Coordinates of C-alpha atoms in Angstrom, one line a residue:
X1 CA -0.2 0.0 -0.3
X2 CA 1.1 3.5 -0.6
X3 CA -0.4 7.3 -0.2
X4 CA 0.6 10.4 -2.4
X5 CA -0.1 13.4 -1.0
X6 CA -1.4 16.3 -3.5
X7 CA -2.8 18.6 -0.9
X8 CA -1.2 20.3 1.1
X9 CA 2.2 21.2 -0.3
X10 CA 5.1 21.7 1.9
X11 CA 5.0 25.0 3.6
X12 CA 1.6 25.8 2.1
X13 CA -0.3 28.4 4.2
X14 CA -3.8 27.4 5.2
X15 CA -6.4 28.0 7.3
X16 CA -7.5 26.0 10.1
X17 CA -9.7 24.0 8.1
X18 CA -7.0 21.7 6.2
X19 CA -8.1 20.1 2.8
X20 CA -6.1 16.9 2.7
X21 CA -5.8 14.9 -1.1
X22 CA -4.3 12.8 -2.6
X23 CA -3.8 8.7 -3.8
X24 CA -4.3 6.3 -1.7
X25 CA -4.3 2.2 -1.9
X26 CA -2.8 -0.7 -2.9
X27 CA -5.5 -3.1 -1.6
X28 CA -9.5 -3.9 -2.0
X29 CA -9.8 -1.1 0.4
X30 CA -7.7 0.1 3.2
X31 CA -8.1 2.3 6.4
X32 CA -5.5 5.6 6.7
X33 CA -4.7 7.3 9.3
X34 CA -3.9 11.1 10.1
X35 CA -2.3 13.2 12.5
X36 CA -1.7 16.7 12.6
X37 CA 0.4 18.0 15.6
X38 CA 2.9 20.6 16.2
X39 CA 4.3 18.6 19.2
X40 CA 2.1 20.0 21.8
X41 CA -1.4 19.0 20.8
X42 CA -2.7 16.7 17.8
X43 CA -5.5 16.2 16.0
X44 CA -6.2 12.5 14.8
X45 CA -8.9 10.4 12.5
X46 CA -9.0 8.2 9.7
X47 CA -10.0 7.8 6.2
X48 CA -10.6 5.1 3.6
X49 CA -8.8 4.6 0.5
X50 CA -9.1 2.0 -2.6
X51 CA -10.4 1.3 -5.9
X52 CA -12.3 -1.7 -4.6
X53 CA -10.5 -3.8 -6.7
X54 CA -6.6 -3.8 -5.3
X55 CA -5.5 -0.7 -6.9
X56 CA -5.0 3.1 -6.0
X57 CA -8.0 5.6 -5.4
X58 CA -8.5 9.1 -4.7
X59 CA -9.1 10.4 -1.4
X60 CA -10.1 14.0 0.4
X61 CA -10.3 14.7 3.8
X62 CA -11.0 17.9 5.5
X63 CA -9.7 18.6 9.0
X64 CA -10.7 21.3 11.3
X65 CA -7.8 22.1 13.9
X66 CA -9.6 25.3 15.2
X67 CA -10.3 23.5 18.5
X68 CA -6.8 22.3 18.7
X69 CA -4.5 24.1 21.3
X70 CA -1.9 24.6 18.9
X71 CA 1.0 27.0 20.0
X72 CA 3.4 27.1 17.0
X73 CA 2.4 28.0 13.5
X74 CA 4.3 25.2 11.8
X75 CA 2.3 21.8 12.0
X76 CA 3.0 18.6 10.4
X77 CA 0.2 16.8 8.4
X78 CA 0.8 12.7 8.9
X79 CA -0.6 10.1 6.7
X80 CA -0.4 6.3 7.3
X81 CA -1.5 3.1 7.8
X82 CA -1.4 0.9 10.8
X83 CA 0.6 -2.4 10.3
X84 CA -1.7 -5.6 11.3
X85 CA 1.6 -7.2 12.6
X86 CA 2.4 -4.7 15.2
X87 CA 0.4 -1.3 15.4
X88 CA 3.2 0.6 13.8
X89 CA 3.1 3.6 11.7
X90 CA 3.5 2.0 7.8
X91 CA 4.0 4.4 4.4
X92 CA 3.7 7.3 6.1
X93 CA 4.0 10.3 5.2
X94 CA 4.8 13.8 6.5
X95 CA 3.9 17.5 5.0
X96 CA 4.7 20.6 6.9
X97 CA 2.3 23.4 6.7
X98 CA 2.0 26.5 8.0
X99 CA -1.2 27.7 10.4
X100 CA -1.9 31.3 9.2
X101 CA -4.5 31.5 12.1
X102 CA -1.5 30.9 14.4
X103 CA 0.7 33.9 12.5
X104 CA -1.9 36.2 12.0
X105 CA -5.2 36.3 14.3
X106 CA -8.0 36.3 11.9
X107 CA -6.2 34.5 8.9
X108 CA -8.2 34.1 5.9
X109 CA -6.1 34.1 3.0
X110 CA -2.9 35.4 1.7
X111 CA -1.6 37.5 -1.2
X112 CA 1.7 37.4 -3.2
X113 CA 3.8 40.3 -3.2
X114 CA 7.2 40.4 -5.9
X115 CA 9.9 42.2 -4.2
X116 CA 11.1 45.5 -5.9
X117 CA 14.1 47.6 -5.9
X118 CA 14.5 49.3 -2.2
X119 CA 12.2 47.1 -0.7
X120 CA 12.5 45.7 3.3
X121 CA 10.7 43.4 5.3
X122 CA 10.1 46.6 7.4
X123 CA 8.7 48.8 3.9
X124 CA 6.4 45.8 2.6
X125 CA 4.8 45.2 6.3
X126 CA 4.5 48.9 6.7
X127 CA 2.4 49.3 3.3
X128 CA 0.6 46.0 3.3
X129 CA -0.2 45.2 6.8
X130 CA 0.0 48.8 8.6
X131 CA 2.8 48.9 10.4
X132 CA 6.8 47.9 9.7
X133 CA 6.9 46.4 13.1
X134 CA 4.7 43.8 11.5
X135 CA 7.7 42.1 9.6
X136 CA 8.1 39.3 11.6
X137 CA 4.9 38.0 10.3
X138 CA 6.0 38.2 6.9
X139 CA 9.2 36.1 8.0
X140 CA 6.6 33.4 9.9
X141 CA 4.2 33.4 6.6
X142 CA 7.6 32.8 4.7
X143 CA 9.8 30.9 6.7
X144 CA 10.4 28.6 3.7
X145 CA 11.6 31.2 1.6
X146 CA 13.1 33.8 4.0
X147 CA 15.9 32.1 6.1
X148 CA 17.2 35.9 7.0
X149 CA 15.1 38.1 7.2
X150 CA 17.8 40.5 6.3
X151 CA 18.4 39.2 2.8
X152 CA 15.2 39.5 0.7
X153 CA 16.2 39.5 -2.9
X154 CA 14.4 41.6 -5.8
X155 CA 12.1 39.4 -7.7
X156 CA 11.5 37.1 -4.4
X157 CA 7.5 36.2 -4.6
X158 CA 6.4 36.6 -0.4
X159 CA 3.4 35.8 0.8
X160 CA 1.2 38.8 2.7
X161 CA -1.2 37.2 5.1
X162 CA -4.4 38.9 5.2
X163 CA -7.7 39.0 7.5
X164 CA -10.3 39.1 4.7

């Protein structure tokens, strides 16, 4: 059996309702589990996948994590099935994602911004978020593309989280 995750992609900036989709199977029909965690709390559940004749089938699961006590913006989506022999995790796929609500309270979506000559994270935050001192929100929303907040590049595309 195997699992291919098509959504979410690594470091997607998402809402508290996580859409998980992909292809899984290799059996008539199999039970799979998910765990969404940041190390302090987790949300778990299960879903079925397969095509009814031993092949692979598509799956889509919607998981609301708004009730979790997450304290960090980066969470990990684990998908796996349990070994019938020992209950261990088999074929586990782990995808890191960023919860917008942990970065910006009230987060609903984000827009893309292309860095222009002379831009700094401070100036972008001032223009797009209302205050230059909000630049850490930009770093948090782009942790995978801004490893050093003092070194952004012209042409670089960054995500600007919004509340509406």
